[in-house]
Coordinates of C-alpha atoms in Angstrom, one line a residue:
X14 CA 2.6 -39.1 -147.0
X15 CA 1.3 -37.2 -144.1
X16 CA -2.0 -37.4 -142.9
X17 CA -4.4 -34.1 -142.9
X18 CA -6.9 -33.5 -140.1
X19 CA -9.4 -30.6 -139.6
X20 CA -10.8 -30.3 -136.3
X21 CA -13.7 -28.2 -135.3
X22 CA -14.7 -26.5 -131.5
X23 CA -15.1 -30.1 -130.2
X24 CA -14.4 -32.3 -127.4
X25 CA -14.5 -35.5 -129.4
X26 CA -11.0 -36.8 -130.5
X27 CA -10.2 -38.0 -134.4
X28 CA -8.2 -40.7 -133.8
X29 CA -5.7 -42.6 -135.7
X30 CA -3.1 -45.8 -135.4
X31 CA 0.7 -45.3 -134.4
X32 CA 3.7 -46.5 -136.0
X33 CA 6.7 -44.8 -133.7
X34 CA 7.1 -44.1 -130.4
X35 CA 6.9 -40.5 -131.5
X36 CA 5.2 -38.2 -132.7
X37 CA 6.0 -35.1 -135.3
X38 CA 3.2 -32.6 -136.4
X39 CA 2.7 -28.8 -136.8
X40 CA -1.1 -27.4 -136.0
X41 CA -2.7 -23.9 -137.0
X42 CA -4.8 -23.0 -133.9
X43 CA -5.7 -20.3 -131.8
X44 CA -5.3 -21.9 -128.5
X45 CA -6.3 -25.3 -127.1
X46 CA -4.8 -27.8 -129.8
X47 CA -5.4 -31.5 -127.4
X48 CA -3.4 -34.8 -128.3
X49 CA -4.9 -37.8 -126.5
X50 CA -2.2 -40.8 -126.8
X51 CA -4.4 -44.2 -125.9
X52 CA -4.1 -48.5 -126.1
X53 CA -7.3 -48.0 -128.1
X54 CA -9.2 -46.0 -130.9
X55 CA -11.5 -44.3 -128.2
X56 CA -11.1 -41.6 -125.3
X57 CA -10.7 -44.0 -122.5
X58 CA -8.3 -44.7 -119.9
X59 CA -5.6 -45.8 -119.9
X60 CA -4.4 -43.0 -121.9
X61 CA -1.8 -39.4 -121.9
X62 CA -3.6 -36.2 -123.1
X63 CA -1.3 -33.3 -124.0
X64 CA -3.0 -30.0 -123.7
X65 CA -1.1 -27.3 -126.0
X66 CA -2.0 -23.3 -125.8
X67 CA -4.7 -23.9 -123.0
X68 CA -5.8 -21.5 -120.6
X69 CA -6.2 -18.6 -123.4
X70 CA -2.9 -19.7 -124.9
X71 CA -1.1 -19.1 -122.0
X72 CA -0.4 -22.4 -120.7
X73 CA 0.0 -26.2 -121.9
X74 CA 0.1 -29.6 -119.7
X75 CA -0.1 -33.2 -119.8
X76 CA -3.1 -35.1 -118.2
X77 CA -3.5 -39.1 -117.5
X78 CA -6.2 -40.8 -117.5
X79 CA -9.0 -37.6 -116.8
X80 CA -7.3 -37.4 -113.5
X81 CA -6.4 -33.5 -111.8
X82 CA -4.7 -31.9 -110.9
X83 CA -2.5 -32.2 -114.6
X84 CA 0.7 -34.1 -114.1
X85 CA 2.2 -30.8 -115.2
X86 CA 1.7 -27.6 -116.1
X87 CA 4.2 -24.8 -117.7
X88 CA 3.8 -21.4 -118.8
X89 CA 3.5 -21.1 -122.9
X90 CA 2.4 -17.7 -123.7
X91 CA 1.3 -17.5 -127.3
X92 CA 2.4 -20.9 -128.2
X93 CA 0.1 -21.8 -130.7
X94 CA -1.2 -19.3 -133.6
X95 CA -4.4 -19.0 -135.7
X96 CA -2.7 -18.3 -138.5
X97 CA 0.6 -19.8 -139.1
X98 CA 1.2 -23.8 -138.6
X99 CA 3.7 -24.5 -135.6
X100 CA 5.5 -27.6 -135.4
X101 CA 5.9 -29.8 -132.6
X102 CA 7.1 -33.5 -131.3
X103 CA 5.5 -35.8 -128.8
X104 CA 8.2 -38.7 -127.4
X105 CA 7.3 -41.5 -124.8
X106 CA 8.8 -44.6 -123.5
X107 CA 9.7 -46.6 -120.1
X108 CA 7.1 -44.2 -118.6
X109 CA 8.7 -41.0 -119.7
X110 CA 6.7 -38.3 -122.5
X111 CA 7.8 -35.5 -123.3
X112 CA 7.1 -32.6 -125.8
X113 CA 9.2 -30.5 -127.6
X114 CA 8.9 -28.2 -130.0
X115 CA 10.1 -28.5 -133.9
X116 CA 13.6 -28.0 -134.8
X117 CA 14.5 -28.3 -130.8
X118 CA 15.9 -31.3 -129.3
X119 CA 15.0 -30.5 -125.4
X120 CA 11.3 -30.9 -124.2
X121 CA 9.9 -27.7 -122.9
X122 CA 7.3 -30.1 -120.9
X123 CA 8.1 -33.4 -119.7
X124 CA 6.7 -36.2 -117.0
X125 CA 8.0 -39.3 -115.8
X126 CA 5.1 -41.7 -114.8
X127 CA 5.7 -44.7 -112.6
X128 CA 4.2 -46.9 -115.3
X129 CA 4.5 -47.3 -118.9
X130 CA 1.5 -47.0 -121.0
X131 CA 1.3 -49.1 -124.2
X132 CA 0.1 -46.1 -126.8
X133 CA -1.2 -47.6 -130.1
X134 CA -3.4 -44.6 -131.3
X135 CA -3.5 -40.8 -130.9
X136 CA -6.1 -38.5 -131.6
X137 CA -6.6 -34.5 -132.1
X138 CA -9.1 -32.2 -131.2
X139 CA -9.2 -28.6 -130.9
X140 CA -11.7 -26.9 -128.2
X141 CA -12.5 -23.8 -126.3
X142 CA -13.7 -21.5 -129.4
X143 CA -10.8 -22.8 -131.4
X144 CA -10.4 -24.9 -134.6
X145 CA -7.4 -26.9 -135.7
X146 CA -5.7 -27.6 -139.3
X147 CA -3.2 -30.8 -138.3
X148 CA -0.4 -32.4 -140.4
X149 CA 0.7 -35.5 -138.7
X150 CA 3.6 -37.5 -140.1
X151 CA 2.7 -40.9 -139.3
X152 CA 4.3 -42.4 -142.7
X153 CA 7.5 -40.7 -143.5
X154 CA 8.8 -40.6 -146.9
X155 CA 12.2 -39.2 -147.7
X156 CA 13.8 -38.5 -150.8
X157 CA 17.6 -39.0 -150.7
X158 CA 20.2 -37.7 -153.4
X159 CA 23.9 -39.0 -154.2
X160 CA 25.4 -37.6 -150.9
X161 CA 27.4 -38.8 -147.6
X162 CA 24.9 -36.5 -145.3
X163 CA 22.6 -38.7 -143.3
X164 CA 18.8 -37.4 -143.1
X165 CA 18.1 -38.0 -139.4
X166 CA 14.6 -38.8 -137.5
X167 CA 14.0 -39.7 -134.3
X168 CA 12.9 -42.9 -133.0
X169 CA 12.0 -45.3 -129.5
X170 CA 11.2 -48.3 -131.1
X171 CA 13.7 -51.3 -131.1
X172 CA 12.8 -51.8 -134.8
X173 CA 12.3 -50.0 -137.9
X174 CA 10.6 -51.5 -141.2
X175 CA 10.9 -49.7 -144.1
X176 CA 11.3 -49.7 -148.1
X177 CA 13.6 -48.3 -150.7
X178 CA 14.1 -47.9 -154.3
X179 CA 17.8 -47.3 -155.1
X180 CA 19.9 -48.7 -157.7
X181 CA 22.9 -48.9 -155.0
X182 CA 24.1 -48.1 -151.6
X183 CA 21.2 -47.5 -149.3
X184 CA 22.9 -46.6 -146.1
X185 CA 20.7 -46.4 -142.7
X186 CA 22.5 -45.3 -139.1
X187 CA 21.3 -46.0 -136.0
X188 CA 22.5 -43.3 -133.4
X189 CA 22.4 -41.8 -130.1
X190 CA 21.9 -38.2 -131.4
X191 CA 20.4 -36.4 -134.6
X192 CA 23.7 -36.3 -136.4
X193 CA 26.8 -38.7 -136.8
X194 CA 28.4 -39.5 -133.3
X195 CA 29.9 -42.4 -131.4
X196 CA 28.5 -44.7 -130.6
X197 CA 27.0 -45.4 -134.1
X198 CA 26.1 -48.7 -136.5
X199 CA 25.8 -48.3 -140.3
X200 CA 24.0 -50.5 -142.1
X201 CA 25.0 -50.5 -145.6
X202 CA 22.6 -52.2 -148.4
X203 CA 23.5 -52.9 -151.9
X204 CA 26.9 -51.4 -151.6
X205 CA 29.9 -52.6 -154.0
X206 CA 28.2 -52.1 -157.1
X207 CA 24.7 -53.8 -155.5
X208 CA 26.6 -57.0 -154.7
X209 CA 27.4 -56.8 -151.2
X210 CA 25.8 -55.4 -147.9
X211 CA 27.5 -54.8 -144.4
X212 CA 27.3 -53.5 -140.7
X213 CA 29.8 -51.0 -139.7
X214 CA 30.5 -49.7 -136.2
X215 CA 32.0 -45.8 -135.6
X216 CA 32.8 -45.9 -139.2
X217 CA 35.6 -48.5 -138.5
X218 CA 37.3 -50.9 -141.4
X219 CA 36.6 -53.8 -141.5
X220 CA 33.3 -54.3 -141.4
X221 CA 31.9 -56.1 -138.8
X222 CA 29.5 -58.2 -140.9
X223 CA 30.2 -58.5 -145.1
X224 CA 28.0 -60.6 -147.0
X225 CA 27.4 -61.0 -150.6
X226 CA 23.8 -59.8 -152.0
X227 CA 24.0 -59.9 -155.6
X228 CA 21.0 -57.5 -157.2
X229 CA 19.6 -56.4 -153.5
X230 CA 18.4 -53.2 -154.5
X231 CA 16.4 -51.9 -157.6
X232 CA 16.3 -48.6 -158.9
X233 CA 12.4 -48.7 -159.7
X234 CA 11.2 -51.0 -157.4
X235 CA 10.6 -50.8 -153.7
X236 CA 12.5 -53.6 -151.5
X237 CA 11.1 -53.7 -148.1
X238 CA 13.9 -54.2 -145.1
X239 CA 13.3 -54.7 -141.3
X240 CA 15.9 -54.3 -138.7
X241 CA 15.9 -55.4 -135.4
X242 CA 18.1 -54.6 -132.2
X243 CA 17.6 -55.7 -128.8
X244 CA 20.7 -56.1 -126.0
X245 CA 23.5 -55.4 -128.6
X246 CA 22.2 -57.5 -131.2
X247 CA 21.3 -56.6 -134.5
X248 CA 19.7 -58.5 -137.1
X249 CA 18.7 -57.3 -140.7
X250 CA 16.0 -58.9 -142.7
X251 CA 14.7 -58.3 -146.3
X252 CA 11.6 -59.2 -147.0
X253 CA 11.2 -62.3 -144.8
X254 CA 14.7 -63.4 -145.1
X255 CA 17.3 -62.9 -142.8
X256 CA 20.3 -61.5 -144.5
X257 CA 22.7 -61.0 -141.4
X258 CA 23.1 -60.2 -137.5
X259 CA 25.9 -59.1 -135.3
X260 CA 26.5 -58.7 -131.8
X261 CA 27.8 -55.6 -130.1
X262 CA 29.5 -56.8 -126.6
X263 CA 28.8 -52.7 -125.3
X264 CA 25.6 -52.0 -126.6
X265 CA 23.9 -48.6 -126.5
X266 CA 20.5 -46.8 -126.3
X267 CA 19.0 -46.0 -130.0
X268 CA 17.5 -42.6 -130.2
X269 CA 18.0 -41.4 -133.9
X270 CA 18.4 -43.4 -137.4
X271 CA 19.4 -41.8 -140.5
X272 CA 18.9 -43.0 -144.0
X273 CA 21.1 -41.8 -147.1
X274 CA 22.1 -42.8 -151.0
X275 CA 25.6 -42.4 -152.0
X276 CA 27.9 -43.8 -154.7
X277 CA 26.2 -42.6 -157.8
X278 CA 22.8 -43.2 -156.5
X279 CA 19.5 -41.4 -155.0
X280 CA 16.6 -43.2 -153.1
X281 CA 13.0 -43.2 -152.2
X282 CA 12.5 -44.2 -148.8
X283 CA 8.8 -45.0 -147.2
X284 CA 9.4 -45.3 -143.2
X285 CA 6.6 -47.6 -142.0
X286 CA 7.6 -47.8 -138.6
X287 CA 7.9 -50.3 -136.1
X288 CA 8.8 -53.8 -137.7
X289 CA 5.6 -56.0 -138.3
X290 CA 4.4 -58.8 -136.4
X291 CA 5.4 -61.4 -139.0
X292 CA 9.0 -60.5 -138.1
X293 CA 8.5 -60.0 -134.7
X294 CA 8.1 -63.9 -134.7
X295 CA 11.1 -64.6 -135.7
X296 CA 13.1 -63.0 -133.1
X297 CA 14.3 -65.1 -130.2
X298 CA 13.9 -63.2 -127.0
X299 CA 17.2 -63.3 -124.7
X300 CA 16.5 -65.0 -121.7
X301 CA 16.4 -63.9 -118.6
X302 CA 18.9 -65.4 -116.3
X303 CA 18.0 -67.2 -113.1
X304 CA 18.3 -65.6 -109.8
X305 CA 21.4 -66.2 -107.5
X306 CA 20.7 -67.9 -104.4
X307 CA 22.0 -66.1 -100.7
X308 CA 23.4 -63.1 -100.2
X309 CA 24.9 -60.4 -102.8
X310 CA 28.6 -61.1 -102.9
X311 CA 30.9 -58.1 -102.1
X312 CA 30.9 -55.2 -105.1
X313 CA 34.6 -56.5 -106.1
X314 CA 33.1 -59.8 -107.0
X315 CA 32.4 -60.3 -111.1
X316 CA 29.0 -61.0 -112.0
X317 CA 27.2 -58.5 -109.0
X318 CA 23.7 -60.2 -108.7
X319 CA 20.8 -59.5 -106.5
X320 CA 18.2 -62.0 -104.6
X321 CA 15.0 -61.7 -105.9
X322 CA 12.2 -63.2 -108.5
X323 CA 13.4 -59.9 -110.8
X324 CA 16.9 -60.0 -110.4
X325 CA 19.5 -60.5 -112.8
X326 CA 23.2 -59.3 -113.7
X327 CA 23.1 -55.8 -113.0
X328 CA 24.8 -53.7 -116.0
X329 CA 25.1 -50.0 -116.8
X330 CA 23.5 -49.3 -120.1
X331 CA 24.9 -46.4 -122.7
X332 CA 22.3 -43.7 -123.3
X333 CA 22.1 -40.3 -123.9
X334 CA 20.3 -36.7 -124.2
X335 CA 17.7 -37.7 -121.4
X336 CA 17.3 -41.1 -122.7
X337 CA 16.1 -43.7 -119.9
X338 CA 17.0 -47.0 -120.7
X339 CA 14.4 -50.1 -119.9
X340 CA 14.6 -51.3 -116.1
X341 CA 16.6 -48.2 -115.2
X342 CA 16.6 -47.7 -111.4
X343 CA 14.8 -44.9 -109.9
X344 CA 17.1 -43.1 -107.3
X345 CA 14.9 -40.0 -106.1
X346 CA 13.1 -36.6 -106.9
X347 CA 14.0 -33.6 -107.5
X348 CA 12.2 -30.4 -105.9
X349 CA 9.9 -30.5 -108.7
X350 CA 8.8 -34.1 -107.9
X351 CA 10.4 -35.2 -110.9
X352 CA 11.7 -38.8 -111.2
X353 CA 15.9 -39.4 -111.2
X354 CA 17.6 -42.3 -111.9
X355 CA 21.3 -43.8 -110.9
X356 CA 23.6 -43.0 -113.7
X357 CA 27.4 -42.6 -114.1
X358 CA 29.5 -40.9 -116.7
X359 CA 33.1 -39.8 -117.4
X360 CA 34.8 -36.2 -115.7
X361 CA 38.4 -35.2 -115.6
X362 CA 39.6 -38.9 -115.7
X363 CA 37.1 -40.2 -113.2
X364 CA 34.0 -42.5 -113.7
X365 CA 31.7 -40.7 -111.3
X366 CA 28.1 -41.7 -110.0
X367 CA 25.4 -39.3 -110.4
X368 CA 21.6 -38.2 -111.3
X369 CA 19.9 -38.3 -114.5
X370 CA 17.4 -36.0 -114.9
X371 CA 15.5 -36.6 -118.1
X372 CA 13.7 -33.4 -118.5
X373 CA 17.4 -31.9 -118.4
X374 CA 18.5 -34.3 -121.1
X375 CA 21.9 -35.0 -118.9
X376 CA 23.4 -36.5 -116.2
X377 CA 24.7 -34.5 -113.3
X378 CA 27.9 -35.8 -112.0
X379 CA 29.5 -34.4 -108.7
X380 CA 33.1 -32.9 -109.0
X381 CA 35.3 -29.8 -107.5
X382 CA 32.2 -28.5 -105.5
X383 CA 29.5 -28.0 -108.7
X384 CA 27.4 -30.6 -110.2
X385 CA 28.8 -31.1 -113.7
X386 CA 26.0 -31.9 -116.5
X387 CA 26.7 -34.8 -119.0
X388 CA 24.6 -35.5 -122.4
X389 CA 26.7 -39.0 -122.6
X390 CA 26.2 -41.3 -119.9
X391 CA 25.7 -44.9 -118.5
X392 CA 22.6 -45.8 -116.6
X393 CA 22.0 -48.7 -113.9
X394 CA 19.6 -51.2 -115.0
X395 CA 18.0 -54.2 -113.7
X396 CA 19.1 -53.6 -110.2
X397 CA 16.5 -54.4 -107.6
X398 CA 18.7 -53.7 -104.3
X399 CA 18.1 -52.0 -101.2
X400 CA 19.3 -48.7 -99.8
X401 CA 21.1 -49.0 -96.6
X402 CA 21.4 -46.2 -94.3
X403 CA 25.0 -45.0 -93.8
X404 CA 26.8 -42.4 -92.1
X405 CA 30.6 -40.1 -92.8
X406 CA 31.6 -42.3 -95.8
X407 CA 30.6 -45.6 -94.5
X408 CA 30.4 -48.2 -97.3
X409 CA 27.5 -51.0 -96.4
X410 CA 28.5 -54.7 -97.1
X411 CA 27.9 -55.7 -100.4
X412 CA 27.2 -52.3 -101.8
X413 CA 27.9 -52.0 -105.9
X414 CA 31.1 -50.1 -106.7
X415 CA 30.1 -47.9 -109.7
X416 CA 33.1 -45.7 -110.7
X417 CA 36.6 -44.6 -109.7
X418 CA 38.1 -41.4 -108.9
X419 CA 40.4 -39.8 -111.0
X420 CA 43.1 -41.5 -108.8
X421 CA 41.7 -44.9 -109.2
X422 CA 40.1 -44.8 -105.5
X423 CA 36.4 -46.8 -105.6
X424 CA 33.4 -44.6 -106.1
X425 CA 30.1 -45.7 -104.9
X426 CA 26.2 -44.6 -105.3
X427 CA 24.5 -42.7 -102.6
X428 CA 21.7 -40.1 -102.1
X429 CA 20.5 -38.1 -99.4
X430 CA 17.6 -35.5 -98.6
X431 CA 18.6 -31.9 -99.7
X432 CA 16.8 -28.6 -100.2
X433 CA 13.5 -30.2 -100.8
X434 CA 14.7 -33.3 -102.9
X435 CA 15.7 -37.0 -102.5
X436 CA 18.9 -36.3 -104.7
X437 CA 21.5 -39.2 -106.1
X438 CA 25.2 -38.5 -105.9
X439 CA 29.0 -40.5 -105.4
X440 CA 30.1 -41.6 -101.8
X441 CA 34.1 -41.4 -101.4
X442 CA 35.5 -43.2 -98.7
X443 CA 38.2 -40.5 -98.2
X444 CA 35.4 -37.5 -97.8

């Protein structure tokens, strides 16, 4: 059930705990609707503050730890309305924080922090002459009909805890978009007339996992489940019992989940948020590989690694729509001082290194003399290498081969100063 909050003209926040790495809400205010994201239930650093409709309902901004100037200030004329509830969302993770309007996927305001704050609480307030009426979707309730269509929500945690009452066939999809699109994972609970459950990848059969689960669901009694995902490992729990798991050899970043009931069933869902601590204790973290000794081998060598205490196998992580996977490699800054990341994407038969611009929701790859935007891409992660100066297509020893041309020639990552930015692109030895 959504939380209703009324705020007066005051500098005091009203705090509540968070379950997600995102916040969905509506607010009715003439100006200055403020949200604080904090580690504790009080207005103390470390924290982020989002100011909506400030400066007489003309601008909005993001502030960190009471520091001025604000990290981001954007023009948002008439963003709020004292007679109408307006919907917004805030998402954060890996130091990235984005603010958008309800029904729009891309943020109208975002910022990349150099560190990632542990956000556990949110607070709301209204000020500068304004009062506010807020509706916060903290615990989400969803009713599903007998339908093959999923109802989607955003999620940034690597787990989800939920309850559902249904006679059979309660399905959950984990995806990169707010719609069915590859890659995606489906968890089918109580299928086959409530006798079996499964994990399905990209709607392909046979299922990756198929187990007997007689009478797993109940039409009139909510049953609690937890799904974890980390490094491509998916684990599904019923109450405190693990039902099954599966390892994906090509892991991807999950930004949305969807729920549905079908095959004659309807369902009532209660999304609790991230998994309970009692479940987390049962998950064994993936051990970090030991650092290699000596210099990095040539790029063509399998298992390319880097020296240093935080080193490990370099890998490209699937992501989309501006997502930044953990341990992504920063590559530079654009002219507005937004952090750019090293990434790559397919284009016209080539796999081309480029730059991830989180606020744009895309990776730009250079080809044909222009920057080509790509919503689906891979980000270079777990890489603590050194940028080496080079000229005229020179490739330093030990450089990481990061793609190929449409003719199969290797491409490498490079960066350079351009129009006030330090931007990332491709290096081709032939040009």
